[in-house]
Tab-separated table of C-alpha atoms in Angstrom:
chain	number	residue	atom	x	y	z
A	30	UNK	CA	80.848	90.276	125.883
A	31	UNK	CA	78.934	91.689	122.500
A	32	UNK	CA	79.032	90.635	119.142
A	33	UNK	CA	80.144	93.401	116.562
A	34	UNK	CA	77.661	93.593	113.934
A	35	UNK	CA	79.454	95.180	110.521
A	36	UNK	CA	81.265	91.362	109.613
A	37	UNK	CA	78.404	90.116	108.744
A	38	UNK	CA	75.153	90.752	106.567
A	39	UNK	CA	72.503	89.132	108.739
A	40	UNK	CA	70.271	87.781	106.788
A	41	UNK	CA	66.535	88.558	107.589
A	42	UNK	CA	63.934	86.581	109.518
A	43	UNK	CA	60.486	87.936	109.168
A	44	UNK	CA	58.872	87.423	112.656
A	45	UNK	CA	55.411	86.724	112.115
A	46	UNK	CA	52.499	86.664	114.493
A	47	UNK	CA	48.528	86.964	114.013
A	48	UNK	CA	46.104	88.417	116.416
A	49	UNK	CA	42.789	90.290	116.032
A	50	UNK	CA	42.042	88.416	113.926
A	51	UNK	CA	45.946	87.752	114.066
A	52	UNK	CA	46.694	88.131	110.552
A	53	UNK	CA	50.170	87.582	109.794
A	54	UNK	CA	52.311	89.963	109.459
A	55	UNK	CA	56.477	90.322	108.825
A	56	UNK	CA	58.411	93.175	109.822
A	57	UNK	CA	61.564	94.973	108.716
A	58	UNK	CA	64.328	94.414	111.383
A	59	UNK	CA	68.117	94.118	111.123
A	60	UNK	CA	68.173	91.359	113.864
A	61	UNK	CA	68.890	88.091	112.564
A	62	UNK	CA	66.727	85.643	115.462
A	63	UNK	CA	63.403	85.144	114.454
A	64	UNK	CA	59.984	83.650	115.723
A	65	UNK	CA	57.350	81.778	114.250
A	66	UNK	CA	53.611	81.423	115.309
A	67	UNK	CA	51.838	78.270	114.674
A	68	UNK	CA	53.994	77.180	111.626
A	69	UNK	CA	56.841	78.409	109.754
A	70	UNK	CA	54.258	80.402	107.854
A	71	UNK	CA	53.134	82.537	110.134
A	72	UNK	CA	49.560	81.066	109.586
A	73	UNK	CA	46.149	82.901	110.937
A	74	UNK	CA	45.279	81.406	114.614
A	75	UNK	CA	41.727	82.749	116.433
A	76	UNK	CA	39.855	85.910	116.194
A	77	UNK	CA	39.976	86.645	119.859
A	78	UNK	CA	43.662	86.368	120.196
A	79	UNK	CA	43.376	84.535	123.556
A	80	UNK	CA	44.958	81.070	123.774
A	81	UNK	CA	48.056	79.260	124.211
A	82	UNK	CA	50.301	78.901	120.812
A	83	UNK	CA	53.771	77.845	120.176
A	84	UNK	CA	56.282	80.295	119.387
A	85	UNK	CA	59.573	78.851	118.319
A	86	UNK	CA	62.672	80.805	118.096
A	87	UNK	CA	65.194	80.285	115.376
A	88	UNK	CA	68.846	80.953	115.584
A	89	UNK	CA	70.115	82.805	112.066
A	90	UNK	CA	73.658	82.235	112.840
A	91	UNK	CA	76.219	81.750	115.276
A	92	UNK	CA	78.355	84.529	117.358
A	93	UNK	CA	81.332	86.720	116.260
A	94	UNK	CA	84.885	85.927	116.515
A	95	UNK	CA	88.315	86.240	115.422
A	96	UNK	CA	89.105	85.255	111.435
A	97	UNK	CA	91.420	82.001	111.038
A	98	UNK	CA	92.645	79.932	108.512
A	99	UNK	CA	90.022	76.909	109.562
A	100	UNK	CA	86.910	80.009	110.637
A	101	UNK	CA	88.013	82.370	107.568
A	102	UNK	CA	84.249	84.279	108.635
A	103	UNK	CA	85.009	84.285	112.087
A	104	UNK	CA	81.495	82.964	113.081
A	105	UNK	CA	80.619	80.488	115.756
A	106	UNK	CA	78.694	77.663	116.797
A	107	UNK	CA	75.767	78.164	118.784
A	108	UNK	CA	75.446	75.983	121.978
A	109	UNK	CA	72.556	77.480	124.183
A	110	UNK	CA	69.507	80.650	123.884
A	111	UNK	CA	68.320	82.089	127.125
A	112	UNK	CA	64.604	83.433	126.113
A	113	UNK	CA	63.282	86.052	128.864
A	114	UNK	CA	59.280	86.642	129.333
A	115	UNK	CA	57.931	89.654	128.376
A	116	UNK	CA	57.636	91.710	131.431
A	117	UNK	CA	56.901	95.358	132.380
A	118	UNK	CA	58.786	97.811	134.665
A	119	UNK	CA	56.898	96.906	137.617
A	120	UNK	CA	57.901	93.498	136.560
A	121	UNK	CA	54.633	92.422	135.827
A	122	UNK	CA	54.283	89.364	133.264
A	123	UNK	CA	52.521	90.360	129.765
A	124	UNK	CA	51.894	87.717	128.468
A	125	UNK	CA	48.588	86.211	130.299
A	126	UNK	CA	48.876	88.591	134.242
A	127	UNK	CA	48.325	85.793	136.258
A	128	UNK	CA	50.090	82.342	137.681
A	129	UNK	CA	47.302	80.361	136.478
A	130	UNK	CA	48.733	79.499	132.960
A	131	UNK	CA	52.586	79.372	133.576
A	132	UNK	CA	54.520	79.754	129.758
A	133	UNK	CA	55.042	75.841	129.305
A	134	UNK	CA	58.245	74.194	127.879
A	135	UNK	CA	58.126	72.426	124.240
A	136	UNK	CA	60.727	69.399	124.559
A	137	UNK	CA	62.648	68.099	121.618
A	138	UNK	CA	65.048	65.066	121.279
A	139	UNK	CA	67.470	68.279	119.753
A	140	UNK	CA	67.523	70.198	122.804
A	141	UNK	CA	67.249	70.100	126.774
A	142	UNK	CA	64.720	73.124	128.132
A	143	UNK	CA	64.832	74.546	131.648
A	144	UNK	CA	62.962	76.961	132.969
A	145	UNK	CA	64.152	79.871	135.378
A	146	UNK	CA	61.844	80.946	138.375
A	147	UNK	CA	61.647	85.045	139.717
A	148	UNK	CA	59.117	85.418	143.044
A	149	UNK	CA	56.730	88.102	141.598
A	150	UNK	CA	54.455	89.501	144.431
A	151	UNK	CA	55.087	86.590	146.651
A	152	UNK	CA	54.157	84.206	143.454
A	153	UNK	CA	57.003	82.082	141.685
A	154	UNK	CA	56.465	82.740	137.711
A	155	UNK	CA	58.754	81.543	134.539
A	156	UNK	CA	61.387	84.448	134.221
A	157	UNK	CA	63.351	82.794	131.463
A	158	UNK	CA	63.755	79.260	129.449
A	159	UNK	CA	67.097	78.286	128.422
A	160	UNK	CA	67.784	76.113	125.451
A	161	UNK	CA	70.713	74.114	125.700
A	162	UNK	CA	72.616	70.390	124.921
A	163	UNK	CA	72.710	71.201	121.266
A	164	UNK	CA	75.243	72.458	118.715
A	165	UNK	CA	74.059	74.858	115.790
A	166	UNK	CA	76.460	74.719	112.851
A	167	UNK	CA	77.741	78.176	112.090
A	168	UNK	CA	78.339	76.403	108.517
A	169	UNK	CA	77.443	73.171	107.240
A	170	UNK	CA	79.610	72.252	104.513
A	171	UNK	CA	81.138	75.425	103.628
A	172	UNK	CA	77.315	76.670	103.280
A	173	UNK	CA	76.463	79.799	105.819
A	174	UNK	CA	72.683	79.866	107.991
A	175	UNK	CA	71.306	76.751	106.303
A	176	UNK	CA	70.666	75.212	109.940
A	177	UNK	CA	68.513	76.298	112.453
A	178	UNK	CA	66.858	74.975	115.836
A	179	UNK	CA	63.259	75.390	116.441
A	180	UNK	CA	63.301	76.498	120.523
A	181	UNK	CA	59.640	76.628	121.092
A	182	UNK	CA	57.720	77.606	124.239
A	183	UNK	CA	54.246	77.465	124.748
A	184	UNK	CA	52.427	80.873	125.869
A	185	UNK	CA	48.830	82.359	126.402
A	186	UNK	CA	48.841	85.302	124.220
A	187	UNK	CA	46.568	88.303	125.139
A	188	UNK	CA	44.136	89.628	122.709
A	189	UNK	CA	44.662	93.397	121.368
A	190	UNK	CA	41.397	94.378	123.105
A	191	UNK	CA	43.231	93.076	126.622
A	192	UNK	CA	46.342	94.757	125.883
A	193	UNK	CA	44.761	98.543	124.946
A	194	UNK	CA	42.989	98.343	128.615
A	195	UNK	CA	46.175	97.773	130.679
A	196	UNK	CA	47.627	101.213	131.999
A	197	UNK	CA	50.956	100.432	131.937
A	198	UNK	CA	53.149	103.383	130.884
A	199	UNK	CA	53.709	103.718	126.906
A	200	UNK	CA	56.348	103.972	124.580
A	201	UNK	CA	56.507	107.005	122.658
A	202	UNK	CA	54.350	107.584	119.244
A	203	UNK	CA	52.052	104.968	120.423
A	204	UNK	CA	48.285	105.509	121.791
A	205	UNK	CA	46.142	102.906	123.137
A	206	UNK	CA	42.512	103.996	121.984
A	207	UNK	CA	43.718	104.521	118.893
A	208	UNK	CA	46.584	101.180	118.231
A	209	UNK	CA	45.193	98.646	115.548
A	210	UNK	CA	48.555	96.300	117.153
A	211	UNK	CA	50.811	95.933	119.732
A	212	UNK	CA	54.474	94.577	119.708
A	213	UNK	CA	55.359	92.475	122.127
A	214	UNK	CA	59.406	92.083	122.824
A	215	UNK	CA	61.029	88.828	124.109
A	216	UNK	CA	64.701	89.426	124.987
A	217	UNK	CA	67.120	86.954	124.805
A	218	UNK	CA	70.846	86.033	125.058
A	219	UNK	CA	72.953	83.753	122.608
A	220	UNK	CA	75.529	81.831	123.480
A	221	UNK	CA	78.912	79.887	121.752
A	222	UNK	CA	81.021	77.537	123.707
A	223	UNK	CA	84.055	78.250	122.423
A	224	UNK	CA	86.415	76.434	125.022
A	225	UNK	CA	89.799	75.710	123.999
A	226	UNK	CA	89.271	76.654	120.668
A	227	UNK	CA	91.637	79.760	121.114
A	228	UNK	CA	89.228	82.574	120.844
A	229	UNK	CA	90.284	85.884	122.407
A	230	UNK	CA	89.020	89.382	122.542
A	231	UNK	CA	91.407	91.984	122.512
A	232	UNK	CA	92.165	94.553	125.009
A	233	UNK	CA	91.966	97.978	124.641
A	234	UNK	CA	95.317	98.771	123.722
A	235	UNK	CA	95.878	95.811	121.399
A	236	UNK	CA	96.217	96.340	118.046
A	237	UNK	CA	93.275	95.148	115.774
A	238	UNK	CA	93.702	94.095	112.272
A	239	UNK	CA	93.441	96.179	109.834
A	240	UNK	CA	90.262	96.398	107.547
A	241	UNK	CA	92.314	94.473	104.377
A	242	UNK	CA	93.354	91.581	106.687
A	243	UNK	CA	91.327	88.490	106.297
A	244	UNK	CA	92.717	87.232	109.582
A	245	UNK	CA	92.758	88.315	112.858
A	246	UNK	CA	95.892	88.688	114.802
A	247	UNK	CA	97.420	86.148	117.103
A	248	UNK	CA	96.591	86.830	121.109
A	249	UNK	CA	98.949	88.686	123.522
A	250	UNK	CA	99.715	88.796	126.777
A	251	UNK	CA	97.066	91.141	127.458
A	252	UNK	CA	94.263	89.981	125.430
A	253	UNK	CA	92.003	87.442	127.066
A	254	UNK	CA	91.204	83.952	125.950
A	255	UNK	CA	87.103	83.097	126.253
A	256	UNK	CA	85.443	80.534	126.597
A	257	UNK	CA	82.283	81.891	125.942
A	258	UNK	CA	80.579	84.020	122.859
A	259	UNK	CA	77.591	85.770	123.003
A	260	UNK	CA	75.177	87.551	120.915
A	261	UNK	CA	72.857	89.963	122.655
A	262	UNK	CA	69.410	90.003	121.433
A	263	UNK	CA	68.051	92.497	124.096
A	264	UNK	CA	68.861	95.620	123.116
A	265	UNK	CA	67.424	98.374	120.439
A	266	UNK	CA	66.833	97.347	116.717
A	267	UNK	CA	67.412	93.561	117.552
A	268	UNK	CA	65.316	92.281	120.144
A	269	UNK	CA	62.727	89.826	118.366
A	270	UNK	CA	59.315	90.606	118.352
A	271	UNK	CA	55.450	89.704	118.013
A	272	UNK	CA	52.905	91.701	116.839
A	273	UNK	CA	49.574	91.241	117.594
A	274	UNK	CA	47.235	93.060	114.976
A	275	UNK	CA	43.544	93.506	114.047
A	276	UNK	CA	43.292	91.819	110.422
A	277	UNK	CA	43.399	93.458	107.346
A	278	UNK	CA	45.434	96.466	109.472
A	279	UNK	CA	48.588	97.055	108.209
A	280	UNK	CA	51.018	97.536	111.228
A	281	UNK	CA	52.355	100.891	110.982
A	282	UNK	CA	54.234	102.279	114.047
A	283	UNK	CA	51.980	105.050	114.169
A	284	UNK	CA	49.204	102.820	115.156
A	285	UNK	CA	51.461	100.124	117.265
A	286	UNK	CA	51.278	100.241	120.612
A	287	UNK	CA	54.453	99.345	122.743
A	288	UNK	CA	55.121	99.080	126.779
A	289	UNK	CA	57.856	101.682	127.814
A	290	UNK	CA	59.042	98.793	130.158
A	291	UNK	CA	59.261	95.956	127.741
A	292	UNK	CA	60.479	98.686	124.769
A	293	UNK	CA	63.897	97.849	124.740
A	294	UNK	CA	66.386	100.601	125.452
A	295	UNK	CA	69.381	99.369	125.902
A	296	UNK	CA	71.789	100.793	122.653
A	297	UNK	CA	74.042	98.100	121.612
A	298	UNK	CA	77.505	98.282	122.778
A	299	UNK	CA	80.543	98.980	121.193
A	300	UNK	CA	82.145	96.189	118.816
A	301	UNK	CA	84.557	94.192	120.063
A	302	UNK	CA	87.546	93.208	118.199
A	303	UNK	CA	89.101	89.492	117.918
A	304	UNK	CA	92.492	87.986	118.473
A	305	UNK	CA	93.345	84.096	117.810
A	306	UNK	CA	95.753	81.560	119.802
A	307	UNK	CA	97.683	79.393	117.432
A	308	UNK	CA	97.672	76.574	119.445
A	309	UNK	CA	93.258	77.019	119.653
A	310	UNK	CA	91.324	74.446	117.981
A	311	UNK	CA	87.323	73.061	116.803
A	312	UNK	CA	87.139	70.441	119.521
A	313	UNK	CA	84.271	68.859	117.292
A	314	UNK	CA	87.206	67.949	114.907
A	315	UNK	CA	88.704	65.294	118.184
A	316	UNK	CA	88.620	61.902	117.961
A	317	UNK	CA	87.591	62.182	121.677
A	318	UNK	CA	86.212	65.045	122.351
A	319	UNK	CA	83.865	63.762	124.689
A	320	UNK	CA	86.014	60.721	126.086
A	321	UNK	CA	88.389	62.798	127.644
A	322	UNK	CA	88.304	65.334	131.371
A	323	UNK	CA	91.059	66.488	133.552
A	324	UNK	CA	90.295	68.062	136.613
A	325	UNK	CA	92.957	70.087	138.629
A	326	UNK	CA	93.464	70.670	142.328
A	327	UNK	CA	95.000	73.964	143.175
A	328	UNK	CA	95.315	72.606	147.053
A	329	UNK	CA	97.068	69.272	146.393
A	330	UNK	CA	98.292	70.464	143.444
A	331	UNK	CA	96.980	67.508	141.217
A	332	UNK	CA	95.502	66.555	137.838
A	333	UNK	CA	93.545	64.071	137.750
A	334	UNK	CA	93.160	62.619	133.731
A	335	UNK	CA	89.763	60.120	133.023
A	336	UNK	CA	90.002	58.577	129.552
A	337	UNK	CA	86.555	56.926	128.959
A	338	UNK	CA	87.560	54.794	125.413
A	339	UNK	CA	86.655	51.514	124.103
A	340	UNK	CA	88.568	48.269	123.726
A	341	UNK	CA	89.660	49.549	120.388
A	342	UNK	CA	91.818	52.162	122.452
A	343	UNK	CA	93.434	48.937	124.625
A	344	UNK	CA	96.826	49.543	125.153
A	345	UNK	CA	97.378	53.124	123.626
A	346	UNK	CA	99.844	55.415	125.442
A	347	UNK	CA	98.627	58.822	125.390
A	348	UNK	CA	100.710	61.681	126.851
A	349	UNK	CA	98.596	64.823	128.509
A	350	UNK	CA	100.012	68.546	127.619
A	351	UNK	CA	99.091	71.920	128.348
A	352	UNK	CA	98.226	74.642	125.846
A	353	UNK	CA	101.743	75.268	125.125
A	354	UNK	CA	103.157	71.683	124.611
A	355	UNK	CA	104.726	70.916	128.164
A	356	UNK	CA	104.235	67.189	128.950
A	357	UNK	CA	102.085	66.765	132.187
A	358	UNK	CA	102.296	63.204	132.214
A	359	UNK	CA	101.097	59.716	130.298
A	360	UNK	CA	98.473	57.723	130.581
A	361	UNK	CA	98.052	53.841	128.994
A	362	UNK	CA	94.446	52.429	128.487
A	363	UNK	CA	93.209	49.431	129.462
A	364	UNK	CA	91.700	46.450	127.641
A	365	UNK	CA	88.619	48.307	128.078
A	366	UNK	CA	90.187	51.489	126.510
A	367	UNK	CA	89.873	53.416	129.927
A	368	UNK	CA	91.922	55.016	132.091
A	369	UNK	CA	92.284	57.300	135.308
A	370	UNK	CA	95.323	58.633	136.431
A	371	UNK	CA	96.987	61.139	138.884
A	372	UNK	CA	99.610	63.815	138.096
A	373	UNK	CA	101.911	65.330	139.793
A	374	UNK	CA	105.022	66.884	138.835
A	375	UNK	CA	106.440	70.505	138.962
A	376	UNK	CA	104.701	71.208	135.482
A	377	UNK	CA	101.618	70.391	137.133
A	378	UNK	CA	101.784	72.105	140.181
A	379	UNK	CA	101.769	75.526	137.945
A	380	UNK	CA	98.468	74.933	136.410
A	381	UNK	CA	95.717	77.354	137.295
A	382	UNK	CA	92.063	76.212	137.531
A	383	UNK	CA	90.375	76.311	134.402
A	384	UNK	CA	93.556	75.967	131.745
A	385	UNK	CA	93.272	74.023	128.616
A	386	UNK	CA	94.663	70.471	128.950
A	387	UNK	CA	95.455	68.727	125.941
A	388	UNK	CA	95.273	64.703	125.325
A	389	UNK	CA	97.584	63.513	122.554
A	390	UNK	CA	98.169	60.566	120.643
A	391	UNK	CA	101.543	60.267	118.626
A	392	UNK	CA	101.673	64.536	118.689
A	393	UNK	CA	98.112	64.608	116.754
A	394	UNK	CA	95.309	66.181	119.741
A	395	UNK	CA	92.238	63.973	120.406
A	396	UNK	CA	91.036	65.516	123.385
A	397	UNK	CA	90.677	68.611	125.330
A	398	UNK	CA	89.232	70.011	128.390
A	399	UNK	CA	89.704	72.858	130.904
A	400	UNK	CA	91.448	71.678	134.125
């Protein structure tokens, strides 16, 4: 899955980095991710360029989707980043060339960090870091990409002089005995949980809306429901970037040197267009969102419902639906407002693994979760 890119008007990071004597530096992109070296100014770090310094990576906005009433822009909440090491074709690491000084994970009470392991040359290295356990407002309050998420890793950057003397293969227009910088590109893959909130992309012989609807249309048959957005930051024009530069040197891509293998190449695909489910919702809008799971069985054809409440939930009656309304069954709390309960009926035993289940309380939702 791709984002398409003409909804929106991305508005634009500068992604700053110093080297040489790293003076900072913002470049002209139409990618909306940015980083930031040592500060949210871009501030000057160490003549030499050698050393470890925290890059954090900030999310502009969320992914594209389908236009409703309640999502009029059609943009998404962000729910996890997967940030890949710079590497070259051989699959060599950029960023320092050996084991000894492993890219090192910057923990935040926002955010859980995990790091991904590839077996280079019989040595394990850090392939990847994903960011994950948080939720990125696509809007606060009506107002668009006023919210962001520092995701910082810690990295030994090489100096210019370092990266001139490799012989890795290079990128077009670019010259290493003559380069006053070098880019440096770390791709990366956004991601929206968008379970159960009815967002579909269309197939290829839906209709889309037309370009004076402010909606998208509602899903068919043949469309398919996601529960998953994502934003690809890995291809031409919007993979994000350092640039390591000798100070006072403006960086000019004449005199910027790039690695054909970390260039990116990959052209960004073509847009998708968006479809909605009327019966979708935000489950951040549930009164218990996360106090409610149903898992189904497909071999004893059973759901089994967990209510985790409190004692202000003791006694409720709360039937379980699908996506569509049928009644699966009920389920009564108890003076500790919890409940699990099997269910099995003929409704039940149609379910598929994976389908939205729906926990209501006097026909309003307050729950959901995929079976």
């Amino acid at each position: 899955m791709k984002t398409r890119l003409h909804r929106y008007t991305r508005r634009l990071i500068p992604v700053a980095m110093v080297a040489g004597l790293l003076a900072g530096t913002a470049q002209t992109a139409s990618a909306h991710m940015g980083i930031y070296v040592n500060g949210i100014k871009g501030d000057p770090i160490a003549a030499s360029g050698n050393g470890t310094y925290a890059l954090a990576f900030s999310i502009g906005h969320g992914c594209a989707g389908p236009r409703t009433a309640a999502n009029p822009d059609g943009n998404y909440d962000s729910t996890s980043l997967e940030i890949f090491m710079p590497r070259n074709t051989d699959g060599t690491f950029l960023l320092d060339g050996t084991a000894a000084s492993e890219p090192q994970i910057v923990n935040n009470a926002t955010y859980r960090a995990t790091a991904k392991y590839a077996v280079i040359a019989g040595v394990s290295r850090v392939s990847s870091v994903v960011f994950d356990n948080f939720v990125l407002p696509a809007s606060n309050n009506g107002v668009k990409n006023k919210d962001t998420n520092f995701l910082t890793i810690g990295v030994k950057l090489p100096s210019l002089a370092t990266l001139k003397a490799k012989t890795y293969p290079i990128a077009a227009g670019g010259l290493a005995a003559s380069a006053t910088a070098a880019k440096i590109y770390f791709p990366s893959m956004q991601y929206c949980d968008v379970t159960s909130q009815g967002v579909g992309i269309q197939a290829a012989t839906s209709t889309p809306a037309a370009i004076t609807d402010t909606k998208d249309p509602v899903c068919t048959t043949t469309d398919a429901l996601q529960t998953t957005l994502v934003d690809e930051w890995q291809t031409k024009t919007r993979t994000p970037s350092i640039t390591i530069i000798a100070s006072g040197t403006p960086a000019v891509a004449a005199s910027t040197l790039e690695y054909t293998g970390n260039t990116p190449a990959l052209a960004p695909a073509a847009a998708h267009t968006y479809c909605s489910d009327p019966t979708g919702f935000n489950p951040r809008t549930l009164a218990m969102a996360d106090k409610f799971a149903a898992s189904y069985s497909a071999k004893t054809k059973t759901l089994t419902v967990r209510v985790a409440g409190s004692a202000l939930h003791s006694g409720r009656k709360y039937a379980v639906k699908t996506a569509t309304g049928t009644i699966l069954g009920f389920t009564t709390l108890n003076e500790n407002g919890n409940a699990t309960v099997k269910l099995k009926s003929t409704a039940v035993s149609q379910l598929k693994t994976g389908e939205s289940i729906r926990l209501t309380y006097r026909t309003v939702i307050v729950g959901a979760d995929a079976a």
